[in-house]
CSV table of C-alpha atoms and ligand atoms in Angstrom, one decimal:
chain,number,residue,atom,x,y,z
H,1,UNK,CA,0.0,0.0,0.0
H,2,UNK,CA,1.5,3.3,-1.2
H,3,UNK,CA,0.8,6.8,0.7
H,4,UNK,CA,1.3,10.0,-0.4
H,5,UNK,CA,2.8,12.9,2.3
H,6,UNK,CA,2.4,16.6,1.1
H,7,UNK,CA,4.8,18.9,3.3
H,8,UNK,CA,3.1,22.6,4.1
H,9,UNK,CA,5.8,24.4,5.1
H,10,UNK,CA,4.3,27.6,6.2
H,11,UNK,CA,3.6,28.6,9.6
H,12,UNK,CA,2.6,32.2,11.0
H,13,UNK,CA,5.3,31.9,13.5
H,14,UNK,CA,7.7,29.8,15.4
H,15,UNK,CA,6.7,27.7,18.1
H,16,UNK,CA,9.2,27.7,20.9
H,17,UNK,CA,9.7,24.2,20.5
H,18,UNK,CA,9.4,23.1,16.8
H,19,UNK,CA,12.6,21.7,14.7
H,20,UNK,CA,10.3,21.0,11.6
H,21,UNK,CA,11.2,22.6,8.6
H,22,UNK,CA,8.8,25.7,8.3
H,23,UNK,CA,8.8,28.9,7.3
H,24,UNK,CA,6.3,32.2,7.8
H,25,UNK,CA,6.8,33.1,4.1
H,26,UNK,CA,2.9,32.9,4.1
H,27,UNK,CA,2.7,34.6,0.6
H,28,UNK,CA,4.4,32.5,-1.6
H,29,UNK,CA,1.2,29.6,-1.4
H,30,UNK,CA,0.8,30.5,-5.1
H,31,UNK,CA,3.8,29.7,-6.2
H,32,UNK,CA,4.4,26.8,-3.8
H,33,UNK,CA,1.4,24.9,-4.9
H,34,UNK,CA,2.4,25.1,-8.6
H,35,UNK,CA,5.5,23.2,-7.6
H,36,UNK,CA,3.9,20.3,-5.7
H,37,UNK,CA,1.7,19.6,-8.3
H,38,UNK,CA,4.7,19.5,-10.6
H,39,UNK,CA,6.2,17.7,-8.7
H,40,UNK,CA,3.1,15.0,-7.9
H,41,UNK,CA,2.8,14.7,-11.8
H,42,UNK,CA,6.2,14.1,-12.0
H,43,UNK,CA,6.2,10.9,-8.9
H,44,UNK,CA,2.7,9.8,-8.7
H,45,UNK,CA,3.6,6.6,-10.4
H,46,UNK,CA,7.3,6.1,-8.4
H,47,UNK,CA,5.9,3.0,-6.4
H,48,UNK,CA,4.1,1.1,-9.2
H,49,UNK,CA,0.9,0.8,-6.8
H,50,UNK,CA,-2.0,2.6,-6.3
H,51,UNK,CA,-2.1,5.8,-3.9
H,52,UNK,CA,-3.9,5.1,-1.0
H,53,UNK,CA,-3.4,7.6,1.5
H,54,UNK,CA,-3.0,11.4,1.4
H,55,UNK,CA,-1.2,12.6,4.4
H,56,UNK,CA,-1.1,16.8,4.2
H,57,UNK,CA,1.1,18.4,7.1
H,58,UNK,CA,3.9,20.7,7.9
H,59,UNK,CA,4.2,23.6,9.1
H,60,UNK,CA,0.6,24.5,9.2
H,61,UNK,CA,-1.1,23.4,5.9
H,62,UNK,CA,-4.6,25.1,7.2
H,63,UNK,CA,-2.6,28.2,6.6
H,64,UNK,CA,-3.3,27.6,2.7
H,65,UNK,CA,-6.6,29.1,1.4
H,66,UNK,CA,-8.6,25.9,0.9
H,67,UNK,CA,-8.6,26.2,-3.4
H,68,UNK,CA,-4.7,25.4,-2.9
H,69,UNK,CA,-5.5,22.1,-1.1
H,70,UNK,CA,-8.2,21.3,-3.7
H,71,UNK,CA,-5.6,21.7,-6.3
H,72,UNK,CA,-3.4,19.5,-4.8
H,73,UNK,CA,-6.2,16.8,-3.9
H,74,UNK,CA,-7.5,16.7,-7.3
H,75,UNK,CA,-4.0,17.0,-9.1
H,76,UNK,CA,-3.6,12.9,-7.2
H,77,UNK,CA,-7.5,12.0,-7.2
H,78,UNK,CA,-9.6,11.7,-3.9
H,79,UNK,CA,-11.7,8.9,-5.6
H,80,UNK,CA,-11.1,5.5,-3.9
H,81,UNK,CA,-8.7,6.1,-0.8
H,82,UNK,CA,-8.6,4.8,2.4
H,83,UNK,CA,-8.0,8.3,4.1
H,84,UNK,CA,-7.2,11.4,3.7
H,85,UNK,CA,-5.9,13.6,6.7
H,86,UNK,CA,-5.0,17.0,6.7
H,87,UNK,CA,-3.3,18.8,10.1
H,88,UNK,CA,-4.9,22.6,10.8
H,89,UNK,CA,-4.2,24.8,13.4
H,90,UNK,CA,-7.1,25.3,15.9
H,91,UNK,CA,-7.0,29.6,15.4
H,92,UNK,CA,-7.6,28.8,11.4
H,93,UNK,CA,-10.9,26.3,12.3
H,94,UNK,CA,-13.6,28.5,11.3
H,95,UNK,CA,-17.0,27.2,10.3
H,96,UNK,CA,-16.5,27.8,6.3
H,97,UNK,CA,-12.7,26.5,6.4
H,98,UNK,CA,-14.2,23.3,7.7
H,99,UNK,CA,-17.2,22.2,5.5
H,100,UNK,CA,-14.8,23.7,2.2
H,101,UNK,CA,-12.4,21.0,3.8
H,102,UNK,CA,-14.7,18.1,3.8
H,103,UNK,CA,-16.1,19.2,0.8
H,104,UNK,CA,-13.0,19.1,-0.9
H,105,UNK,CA,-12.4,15.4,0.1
H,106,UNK,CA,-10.1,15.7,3.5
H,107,UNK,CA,-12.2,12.5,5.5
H,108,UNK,CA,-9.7,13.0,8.7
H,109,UNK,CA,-8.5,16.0,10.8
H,110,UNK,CA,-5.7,16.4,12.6
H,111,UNK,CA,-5.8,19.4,15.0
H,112,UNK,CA,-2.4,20.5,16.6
H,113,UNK,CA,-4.0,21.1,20.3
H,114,UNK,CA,-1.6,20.7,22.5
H,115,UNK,CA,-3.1,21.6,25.5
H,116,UNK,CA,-6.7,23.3,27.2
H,117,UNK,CA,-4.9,25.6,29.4
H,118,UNK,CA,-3.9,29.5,27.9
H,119,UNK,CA,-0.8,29.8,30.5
H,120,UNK,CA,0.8,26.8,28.9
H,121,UNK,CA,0.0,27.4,25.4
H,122,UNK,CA,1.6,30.8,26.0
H,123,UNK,CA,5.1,28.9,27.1
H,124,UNK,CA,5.4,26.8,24.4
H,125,UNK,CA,4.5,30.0,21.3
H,126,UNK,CA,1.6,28.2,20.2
H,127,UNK,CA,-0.7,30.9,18.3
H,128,UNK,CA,-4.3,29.8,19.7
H,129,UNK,CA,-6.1,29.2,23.2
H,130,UNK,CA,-7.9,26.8,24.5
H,131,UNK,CA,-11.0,27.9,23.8
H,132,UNK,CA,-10.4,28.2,20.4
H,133,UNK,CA,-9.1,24.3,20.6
H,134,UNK,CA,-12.4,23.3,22.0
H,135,UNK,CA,-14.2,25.3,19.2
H,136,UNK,CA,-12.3,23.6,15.9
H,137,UNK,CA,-13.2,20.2,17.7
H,138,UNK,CA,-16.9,21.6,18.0
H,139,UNK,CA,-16.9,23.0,14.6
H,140,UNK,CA,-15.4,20.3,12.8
H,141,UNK,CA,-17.9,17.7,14.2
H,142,UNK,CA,-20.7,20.0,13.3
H,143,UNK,CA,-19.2,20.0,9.5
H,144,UNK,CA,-19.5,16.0,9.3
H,145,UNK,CA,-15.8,14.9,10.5
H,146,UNK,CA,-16.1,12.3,12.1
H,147,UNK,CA,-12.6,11.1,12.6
H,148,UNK,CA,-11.0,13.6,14.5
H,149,UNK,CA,-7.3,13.2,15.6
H,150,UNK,CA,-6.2,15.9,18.1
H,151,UNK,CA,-2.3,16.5,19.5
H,152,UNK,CA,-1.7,16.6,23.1
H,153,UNK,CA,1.5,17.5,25.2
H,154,UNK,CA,3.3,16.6,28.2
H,155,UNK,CA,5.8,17.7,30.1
H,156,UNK,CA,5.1,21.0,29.4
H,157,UNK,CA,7.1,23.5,31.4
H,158,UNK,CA,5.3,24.6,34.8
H,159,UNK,CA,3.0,21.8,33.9
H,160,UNK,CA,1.2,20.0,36.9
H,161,UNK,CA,-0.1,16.4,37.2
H,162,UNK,CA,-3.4,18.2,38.1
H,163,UNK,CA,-3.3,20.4,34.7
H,164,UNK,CA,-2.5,17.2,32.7
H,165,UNK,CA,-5.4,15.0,34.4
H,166,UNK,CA,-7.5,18.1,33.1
H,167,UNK,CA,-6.0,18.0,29.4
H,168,UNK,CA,-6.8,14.7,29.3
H,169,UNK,CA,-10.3,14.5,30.9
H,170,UNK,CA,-11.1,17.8,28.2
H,171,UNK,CA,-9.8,15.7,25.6
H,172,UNK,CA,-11.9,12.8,26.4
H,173,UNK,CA,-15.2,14.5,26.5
H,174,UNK,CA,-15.0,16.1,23.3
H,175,UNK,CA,-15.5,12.6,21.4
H,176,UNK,CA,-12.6,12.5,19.5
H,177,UNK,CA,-11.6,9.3,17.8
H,178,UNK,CA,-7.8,9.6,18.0
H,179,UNK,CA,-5.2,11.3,20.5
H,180,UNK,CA,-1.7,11.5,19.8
H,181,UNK,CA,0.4,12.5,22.6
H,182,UNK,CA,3.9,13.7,22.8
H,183,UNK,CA,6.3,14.2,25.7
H,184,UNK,CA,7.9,18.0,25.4
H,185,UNK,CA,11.5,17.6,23.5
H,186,UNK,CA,14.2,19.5,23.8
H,187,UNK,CA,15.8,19.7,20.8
H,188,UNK,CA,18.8,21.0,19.4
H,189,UNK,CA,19.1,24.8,18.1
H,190,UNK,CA,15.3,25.5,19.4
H,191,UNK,CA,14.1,28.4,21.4
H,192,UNK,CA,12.9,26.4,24.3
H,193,UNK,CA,15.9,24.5,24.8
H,194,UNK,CA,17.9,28.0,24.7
H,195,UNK,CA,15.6,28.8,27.5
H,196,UNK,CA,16.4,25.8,29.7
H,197,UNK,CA,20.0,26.2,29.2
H,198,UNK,CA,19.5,30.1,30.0
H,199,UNK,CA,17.8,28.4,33.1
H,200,UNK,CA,14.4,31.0,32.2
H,201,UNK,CA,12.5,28.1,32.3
H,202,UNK,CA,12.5,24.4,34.6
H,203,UNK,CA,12.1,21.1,32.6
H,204,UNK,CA,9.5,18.3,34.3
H,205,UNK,CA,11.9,15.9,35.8
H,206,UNK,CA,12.1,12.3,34.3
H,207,UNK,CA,10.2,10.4,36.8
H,208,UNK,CA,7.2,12.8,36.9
H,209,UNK,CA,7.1,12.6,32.8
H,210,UNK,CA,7.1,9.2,33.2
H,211,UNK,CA,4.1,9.4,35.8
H,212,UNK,CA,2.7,11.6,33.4
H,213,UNK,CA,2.6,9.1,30.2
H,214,UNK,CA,1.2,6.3,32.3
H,215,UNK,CA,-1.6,8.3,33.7
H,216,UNK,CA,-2.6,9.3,29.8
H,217,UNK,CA,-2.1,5.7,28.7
H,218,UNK,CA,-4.1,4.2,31.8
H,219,UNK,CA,-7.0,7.0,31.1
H,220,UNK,CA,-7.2,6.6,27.2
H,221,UNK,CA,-7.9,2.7,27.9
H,222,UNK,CA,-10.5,3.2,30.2
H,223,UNK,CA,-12.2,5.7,28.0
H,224,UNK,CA,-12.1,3.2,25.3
H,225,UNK,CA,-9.0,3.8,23.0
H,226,UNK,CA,-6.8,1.5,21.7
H,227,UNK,CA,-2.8,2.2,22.6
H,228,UNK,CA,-1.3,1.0,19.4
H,229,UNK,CA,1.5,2.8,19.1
H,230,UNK,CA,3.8,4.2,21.9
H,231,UNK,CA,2.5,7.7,21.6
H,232,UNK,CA,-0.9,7.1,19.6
H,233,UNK,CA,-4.2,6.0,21.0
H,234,UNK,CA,-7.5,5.3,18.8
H,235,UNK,CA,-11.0,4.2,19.2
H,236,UNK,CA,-11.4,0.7,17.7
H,237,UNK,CA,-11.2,1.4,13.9
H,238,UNK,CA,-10.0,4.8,14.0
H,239,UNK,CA,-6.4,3.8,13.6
H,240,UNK,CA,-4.4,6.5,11.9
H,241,UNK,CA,-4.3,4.6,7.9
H,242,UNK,CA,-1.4,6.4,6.8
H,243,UNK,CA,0.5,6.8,9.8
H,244,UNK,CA,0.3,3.2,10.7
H,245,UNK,CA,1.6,2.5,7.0
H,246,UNK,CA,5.2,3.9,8.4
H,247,UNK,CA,5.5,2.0,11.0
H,248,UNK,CA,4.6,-0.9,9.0
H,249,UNK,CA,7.6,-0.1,6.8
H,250,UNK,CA,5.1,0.4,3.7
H,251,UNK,CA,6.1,2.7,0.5
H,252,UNK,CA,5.3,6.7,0.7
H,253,UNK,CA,5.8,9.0,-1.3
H,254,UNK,CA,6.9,12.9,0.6
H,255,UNK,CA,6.4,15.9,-1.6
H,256,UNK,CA,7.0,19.5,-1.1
H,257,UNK,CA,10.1,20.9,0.7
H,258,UNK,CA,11.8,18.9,3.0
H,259,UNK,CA,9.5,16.2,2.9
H,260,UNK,CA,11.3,12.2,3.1
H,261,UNK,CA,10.0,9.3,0.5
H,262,UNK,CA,10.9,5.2,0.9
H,263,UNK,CA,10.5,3.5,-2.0
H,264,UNK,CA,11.5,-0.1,-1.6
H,265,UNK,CA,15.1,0.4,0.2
H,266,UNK,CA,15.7,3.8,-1.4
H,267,UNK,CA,15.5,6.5,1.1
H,268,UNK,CA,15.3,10.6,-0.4
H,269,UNK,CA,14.5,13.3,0.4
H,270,UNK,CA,13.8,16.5,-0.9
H,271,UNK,CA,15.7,20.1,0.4
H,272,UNK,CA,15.0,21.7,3.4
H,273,UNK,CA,14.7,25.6,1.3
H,274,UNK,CA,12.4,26.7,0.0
H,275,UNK,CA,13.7,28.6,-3.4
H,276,UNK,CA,16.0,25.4,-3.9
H,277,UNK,CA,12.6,23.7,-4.1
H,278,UNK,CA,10.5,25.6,-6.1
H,279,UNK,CA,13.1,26.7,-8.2
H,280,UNK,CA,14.1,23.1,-8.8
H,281,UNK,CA,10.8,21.6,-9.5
H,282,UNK,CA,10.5,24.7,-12.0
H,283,UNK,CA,13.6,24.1,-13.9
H,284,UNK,CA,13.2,20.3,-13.7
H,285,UNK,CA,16.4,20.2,-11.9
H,286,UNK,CA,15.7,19.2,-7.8
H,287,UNK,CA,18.7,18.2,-6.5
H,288,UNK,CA,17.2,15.0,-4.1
H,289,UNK,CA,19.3,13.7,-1.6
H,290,UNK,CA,19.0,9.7,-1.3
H,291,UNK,CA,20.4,6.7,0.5
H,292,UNK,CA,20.4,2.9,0.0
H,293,UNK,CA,19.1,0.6,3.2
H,294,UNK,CA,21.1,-1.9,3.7
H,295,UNK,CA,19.5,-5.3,5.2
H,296,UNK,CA,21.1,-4.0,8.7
H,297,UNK,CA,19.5,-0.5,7.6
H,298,UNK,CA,15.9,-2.6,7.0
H,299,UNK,CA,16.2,-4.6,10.1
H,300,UNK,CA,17.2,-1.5,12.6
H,301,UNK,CA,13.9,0.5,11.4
H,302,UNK,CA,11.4,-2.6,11.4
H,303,UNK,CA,12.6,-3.6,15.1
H,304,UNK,CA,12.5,0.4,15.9
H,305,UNK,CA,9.1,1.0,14.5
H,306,UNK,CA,7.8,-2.3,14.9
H,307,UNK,CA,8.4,-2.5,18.9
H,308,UNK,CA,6.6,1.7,18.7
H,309,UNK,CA,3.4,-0.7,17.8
H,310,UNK,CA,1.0,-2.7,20.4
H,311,UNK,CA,1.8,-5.6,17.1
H,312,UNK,CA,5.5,-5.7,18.1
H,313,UNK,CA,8.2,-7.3,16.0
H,314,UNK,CA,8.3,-11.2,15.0
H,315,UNK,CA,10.2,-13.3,17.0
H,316,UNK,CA,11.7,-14.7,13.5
H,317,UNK,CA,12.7,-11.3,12.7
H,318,UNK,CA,14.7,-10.6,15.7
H,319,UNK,CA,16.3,-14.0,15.8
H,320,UNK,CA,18.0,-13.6,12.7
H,321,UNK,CA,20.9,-12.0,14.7
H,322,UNK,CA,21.8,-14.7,17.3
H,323,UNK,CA,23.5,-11.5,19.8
H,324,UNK,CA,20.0,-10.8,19.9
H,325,UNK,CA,18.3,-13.7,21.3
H,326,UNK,CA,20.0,-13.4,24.7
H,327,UNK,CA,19.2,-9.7,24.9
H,328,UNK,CA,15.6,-10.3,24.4
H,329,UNK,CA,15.7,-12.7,26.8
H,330,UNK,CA,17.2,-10.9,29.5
H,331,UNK,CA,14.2,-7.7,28.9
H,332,UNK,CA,12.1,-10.5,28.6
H,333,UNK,CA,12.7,-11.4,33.1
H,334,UNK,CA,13.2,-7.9,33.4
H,335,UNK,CA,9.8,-7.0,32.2
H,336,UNK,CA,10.2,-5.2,29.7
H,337,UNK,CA,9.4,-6.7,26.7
H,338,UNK,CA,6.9,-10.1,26.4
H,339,UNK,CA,6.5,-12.8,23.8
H,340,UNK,CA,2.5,-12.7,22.4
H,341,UNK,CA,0.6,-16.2,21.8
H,342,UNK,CA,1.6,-15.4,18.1
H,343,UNK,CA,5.3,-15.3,18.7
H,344,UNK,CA,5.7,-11.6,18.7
H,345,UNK,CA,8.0,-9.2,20.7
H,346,UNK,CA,6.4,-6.4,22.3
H,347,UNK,CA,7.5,-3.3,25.2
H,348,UNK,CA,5.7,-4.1,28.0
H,349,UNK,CA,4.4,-0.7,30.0
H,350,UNK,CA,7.3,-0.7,32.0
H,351,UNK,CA,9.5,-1.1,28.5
H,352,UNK,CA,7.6,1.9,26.8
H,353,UNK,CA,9.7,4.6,29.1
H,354,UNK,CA,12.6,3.3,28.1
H,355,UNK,CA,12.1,2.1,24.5
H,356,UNK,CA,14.9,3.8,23.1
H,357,UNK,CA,17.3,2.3,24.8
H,358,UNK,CA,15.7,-1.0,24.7
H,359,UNK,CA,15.7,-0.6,20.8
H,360,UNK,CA,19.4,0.9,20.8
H,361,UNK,CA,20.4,-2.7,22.4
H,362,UNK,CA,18.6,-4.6,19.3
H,363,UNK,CA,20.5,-2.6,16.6
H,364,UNK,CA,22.4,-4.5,14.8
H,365,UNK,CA,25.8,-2.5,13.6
H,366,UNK,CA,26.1,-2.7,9.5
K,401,SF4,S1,2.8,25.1,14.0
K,401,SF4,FE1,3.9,23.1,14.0
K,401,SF4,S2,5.4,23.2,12.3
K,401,SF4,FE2,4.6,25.3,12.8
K,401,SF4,S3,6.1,26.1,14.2
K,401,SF4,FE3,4.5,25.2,15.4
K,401,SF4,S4,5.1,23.1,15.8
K,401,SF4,FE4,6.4,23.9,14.1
């Protein structure tokens, strides 16, 4: 199953946080969306299968007048997919934005919440409040969505247990079909990670984040949501299509600046600028960037992903590296990973917090 991922890279402004490629060159839309569907024309077929998924994020892609998103939809055909998502801000979901969206085609929202509560929106530079969050969910229900996603964080600076419960419980009782929830990172070169290191602001410590992501997972299950991926939690058939098509190690297509493509073991990727992009597609001259997997390559990113899902990794997988069997073994009596009735591997609860270096121990050096 092939998916196709269309990058938006605009965004009004910086949040504090945010190492995606973006930029707040909001007036060059025009112009951008001529390159994409150049460049869609150009890739459609790369795979040799059908397209099922559309996948458009960024940046902010609701920051696009909606006839730019129809021209991209139409330029790969809405007719017979399995989903198409689109991410929008919560401050751009007004009433006509929505219904033009579903009208368009987009079947599936994702809305970039993060959290009910003004003060910590604030602290992170997000551009909308909570009220407004509460609103797109309202408004996009009322315009026929009926698979919402919505974005949650933790470990947001200043952020109490009591102010996460309340996320949470908000989120819950708006009927949403899908949460994905993200720990606060602090990534390199990013204005909230100057801040920490300027000690303006105090990181949640490890132990309560920890405290934090059980709580969510514990909650989402009782409220009927499926964790089937470490940060990604769905009412029974509500599982993300496209997303879940990654972590299955499926094809997909990336278009637009900066976005990343797998087509059997080829890796590319397009440039992170946005004149090298356009100007490129333009002059039929993009410079991609591209790498070959190896089978070491293949087998680090299906244990990676693989153990990320509540299907784990095959036992036959893992085992084709004999270091590995005694490894697994050994998280196996420490509780941290267990074999299914189906001989699968998966992280345990106790295993989720420390995935990555559970899955740094499986990697298998080329
Ligand atoms: S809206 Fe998203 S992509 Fe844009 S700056 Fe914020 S986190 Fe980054």
């Amino acid at each position: 199953m092939t998916g196709i991922y269309i990058h938006i890279p605009f965004c009004v402004r910086r949040c504090l946080y945010c190492d995606f490629f973006s930029t707040t060159q909001l007036n060059r839309a025009a112009e951008y969306t001529e390159a994409v569907v150049r460049e869609i024309r150009l890739r459609y077929d790369e795979t040799g299968e059908p397209i099922r998924t559309i996948y458009i994020g960024g940046g902010t892609p609701s920051t696009m007048d909606c006839s730019y998103i129809e021209r991209i939809l139409q330029t790969i055909g809405v007719e017979g997919k399995d989903e198409i998502t689109m991410e929008i801000n919560p401050g751009d979901a007004t009433k006509q934005y929505l219904y033009e969206l579903r009208k368009i085609g987009i079947q599936r929202l994702s809305i970039g919440i993060q959290s009910f509560q003004d003060e910590l929106l604030v602290k992170i530079g997000r551009r909308h409040n909570a009220q407004q969050a509460i609103t797109a969910v309202r408004l996009a229900q009322e315009a026929g969505f009926d698979n919402i996603s919505i974005d949650l964080m933790y470990a947001l600076p200043t952020q109490t247990m009591h102010m996460w419960q309340f996320d949470i419980d908000t989120a819950v009782s708006l009927g949403v079909q899908h949460i994905s929830s993200y720990g606060l990172m602090y990534e390199d070169g990013t204005a909230i990670t100057q801040m920490r290191n300027r000690k303006q602001i105090e990181p949640v410590d490890e132990e309560t984040e920890n405290i934090m992501y059980d709580y969510l997972c514990e909650r989402l299950g009782q409220a009927g949501f499926v964790h089937y991926e470490v940060s990604n939690f769905a009412k029974p058939g509500f599982e993300a299509v496209h997303n879940s098509n990654y972590w299955n190690h499926s094809p997909y297509i990336g278009i637009g600046a900066g976005a990343h493509s797998l087509v059997g073991n080829v890796r590319s990727w397009n440039p992170e600028n946005l004149d090298e992009y356009i100007h490129g597609i333009m002059a039929h001259d993009l410079q991609r960037e591209s790498e070959s997997l190896t089978k070491y390559d293949l087998y680090n990113e299906r244990v990676m992903l693989g153990l990320r899902t509540n299907k784990g990794v095959s036992e036959t997988l893992l085992n084709q590296f004999r270091s590995n069997t005694d490894t697994i073994l050994d998280f196996i009596n420490r509780g941290m990973l267990c074999r299914t009735d189906n001989q699968r591997i998966i992280a345990t609860q106790k295993g989720l917090h420390l995935l990555n270096q559970i899955i740094e121990k499986l990697m298998i050096d080329a």
